[in-house]
Amino acid sequence: MSSIFSKIVKGEIPADIVYQDDLVTAFRDINPAAPVHILVVPNKEIATADDLADEDEALAGHLLLTARRIAREQGIADRGYRLIVNCKADGGQEVPHLHLHLIGGRPLGSMVKRQA
Ligand code: DGP
């Protein structure tokens, strides 16, 4: 079955796409956590970061460099931003299609809520 992000990659469901090439697609998160919240996904369906294979090394690097370039284009690179990859249940991953969150445009605070 095709993931919801695969459908976005193929243009089968709408999304605010900010960048696309042969390997990756970047689009605005439907439920943004900050003024800039963009998801960068591989066009091919890889369920989680744990499912990356050795042959995906160039693709994984391209995801990261694409996020860096978009951060510059969005004007958040100088002040900084956060890149997040949630993986599986304990990582808080909801959509089973690998994605890099690019989040910025406001101070984001500490990385992970500490338990009391
Ligand atoms: P994660 O928890 O890491 O799997 O994050 C999934 C993100 O995907 C979440 O921030 C909301 C976003 N999202 C889910 N469905 C859609 C959708 O149909 N369109 C867009 N643009 N974003 C979506």
CSV table of C-alpha atoms and ligand atoms in Angstrom, one decimal:
chain,number,residue,atom,x,y,z
A,1,MET,CA,0.0,0.0,0.0
A,2,SER,CA,1.2,3.5,-0.9
A,3,SER,CA,2.0,5.8,2.1
A,4,ILE,CA,0.3,9.2,2.3
A,5,PHE,CA,3.7,10.8,1.5
A,6,SER,CA,4.1,8.6,-1.6
A,7,LYS,CA,0.8,10.0,-2.8
A,8,ILE,CA,2.1,13.5,-2.2
A,9,VAL,CA,5.3,12.7,-4.1
A,10,LYS,CA,3.3,11.4,-7.0
A,11,GLY,CA,0.9,14.4,-6.9
A,12,GLU,CA,-2.1,12.2,-6.1
A,13,ILE,CA,-3.0,14.3,-3.1
A,14,PRO,CA,-2.3,18.0,-2.7
A,15,ALA,CA,0.5,19.5,-0.6
A,16,ASP,CA,2.4,22.7,-0.5
A,17,ILE,CA,5.5,21.4,-2.2
A,18,VAL,CA,8.6,23.7,-1.9
A,19,TYR,CA,11.1,21.5,-3.7
A,20,GLN,CA,11.2,18.3,-5.7
A,21,ASP,CA,13.8,16.4,-7.7
A,22,ASP,CA,14.4,12.8,-8.8
A,23,LEU,CA,15.3,11.6,-5.3
A,24,VAL,CA,13.4,13.8,-2.8
A,25,THR,CA,10.3,15.9,-2.2
A,26,ALA,CA,9.9,18.7,0.4
A,27,PHE,CA,6.5,20.0,1.4
A,28,ARG,CA,5.0,22.0,4.3
A,29,ASP,CA,3.8,20.0,7.3
A,30,ILE,CA,0.0,20.0,7.6
A,31,ASN,CA,0.3,20.7,11.4
A,32,PRO,CA,3.3,23.1,11.7
A,33,ALA,CA,5.1,23.3,15.0
A,34,ALA,CA,6.8,26.6,14.0
A,35,PRO,CA,6.6,29.3,11.3
A,36,VAL,CA,8.8,27.0,9.1
A,37,HIS,CA,8.0,23.3,9.3
A,38,ILE,CA,8.9,21.4,6.1
A,39,LEU,CA,9.1,17.7,5.6
A,40,VAL,CA,11.8,16.3,3.3
A,41,VAL,CA,11.1,12.8,2.1
A,42,PRO,CA,12.7,10.3,-0.2
A,43,ASN,CA,10.6,9.8,-3.3
A,44,LYS,CA,11.0,6.0,-3.0
A,45,GLU,CA,9.1,4.5,-0.1
A,46,ILE,CA,11.4,3.7,2.9
A,47,ALA,CA,9.4,3.1,6.0
A,48,THR,CA,11.7,4.3,8.7
A,49,ALA,CA,15.3,5.4,9.3
A,50,ASP,CA,15.9,1.9,10.5
A,51,ASP,CA,15.0,0.6,7.0
A,52,LEU,CA,17.7,2.6,5.2
A,53,ALA,CA,20.1,0.3,3.4
A,54,ASP,CA,23.8,0.7,2.5
A,55,GLU,CA,22.7,1.5,-1.0
A,56,ASP,CA,20.7,4.5,0.3
A,57,GLU,CA,23.8,6.3,1.6
A,58,ALA,CA,23.8,9.0,-1.2
A,59,LEU,CA,20.0,9.4,-0.8
A,60,ALA,CA,20.4,9.9,3.0
A,61,GLY,CA,23.0,12.6,2.3
A,62,HIS,CA,20.9,14.3,-0.3
A,63,LEU,CA,18.0,14.5,2.2
A,64,LEU,CA,20.2,16.3,4.7
A,65,LEU,CA,21.7,18.7,2.1
A,66,THR,CA,18.3,19.4,0.6
A,67,ALA,CA,17.1,20.4,4.1
A,68,ARG,CA,20.1,22.7,4.5
A,69,ARG,CA,19.4,24.4,1.2
A,70,ILE,CA,15.8,24.9,1.9
A,71,ALA,CA,16.6,26.3,5.3
A,72,ARG,CA,18.7,28.9,3.6
A,73,GLU,CA,16.0,29.7,1.1
A,74,GLN,CA,13.5,30.0,3.9
A,75,GLY,CA,15.7,32.6,5.6
A,76,ILE,CA,16.2,30.5,8.8
A,77,ALA,CA,19.8,29.3,8.4
A,78,ASP,CA,21.5,32.2,10.1
A,79,ARG,CA,19.5,32.0,13.4
A,80,GLY,CA,19.3,28.2,13.2
A,81,TYR,CA,16.8,25.4,13.0
A,82,ARG,CA,16.2,21.8,14.0
A,83,LEU,CA,16.3,18.7,11.9
A,84,ILE,CA,14.3,15.7,13.4
A,85,VAL,CA,13.9,12.2,12.1
A,86,ASN,CA,11.4,10.3,14.3
A,87,CYS,CA,11.8,6.5,14.0
A,88,LYS,CA,9.1,3.9,14.9
A,89,ALA,CA,6.8,4.0,17.9
A,90,ASP,CA,9.2,5.1,20.7
A,91,GLY,CA,10.6,7.8,18.4
A,92,GLY,CA,7.1,9.2,17.8
A,93,GLN,CA,6.9,8.4,14.1
A,94,GLU,CA,3.3,8.6,12.9
A,95,VAL,CA,3.7,8.3,9.1
A,96,PRO,CA,5.6,5.2,7.9
A,97,HIS,CA,7.5,6.9,5.2
A,98,LEU,CA,11.0,8.2,6.2
A,99,HIS,CA,10.9,12.0,6.6
A,100,LEU,CA,13.2,14.7,7.9
A,101,HIS,CA,11.4,17.5,9.7
A,102,LEU,CA,13.0,21.0,9.1
A,103,ILE,CA,11.7,23.3,11.8
A,104,GLY,CA,12.6,26.9,12.5
A,105,GLY,CA,11.6,30.5,12.5
A,106,ARG,CA,11.3,30.8,16.3
A,107,PRO,CA,13.5,29.7,19.3
A,108,LEU,CA,12.7,26.0,19.8
A,109,GLY,CA,13.9,25.4,23.3
A,110,SER,CA,15.5,22.2,24.5
A,111,MET,CA,15.4,19.1,22.4
A,112,VAL,CA,13.4,16.5,24.3
A,113,LYS,CA,11.1,17.0,27.3
A,114,ARG,CA,12.7,15.5,30.3
A,115,GLN,CA,10.5,13.3,32.4
A,116,ALA,CA,9.8,14.4,36.0
B,1,DGP,P1,6.0,12.0,12.4
B,1,DGP,O1,5.4,12.0,13.8
B,1,DGP,O2,7.5,12.2,12.5
B,1,DGP,O3,5.6,10.8,11.6
B,1,DGP,O4,5.5,13.2,11.6
B,1,DGP,C1,4.5,13.2,10.7
B,1,DGP,C2,4.2,14.6,10.3
B,1,DGP,O5,3.5,14.5,9.0
B,1,DGP,C3,3.3,15.4,11.2
B,1,DGP,O6,4.0,16.5,11.7
B,1,DGP,C4,2.1,15.8,10.4
B,1,DGP,C5,2.5,15.5,9.0
B,1,DGP,N1,1.5,15.1,8.1
B,1,DGP,C6,0.7,14.0,8.3
B,1,DGP,N2,-0.2,13.8,7.2
B,1,DGP,C7,0.1,14.8,6.4
B,1,DGP,C8,-0.4,15.2,5.1
B,1,DGP,O7,-1.3,14.6,4.6
B,1,DGP,N3,0.1,16.3,4.5
B,1,DGP,C9,1.1,17.0,5.1
B,1,DGP,N4,1.5,18.1,4.4
B,1,DGP,N5,1.6,16.7,6.3
B,1,DGP,C10,1.1,15.6,6.9
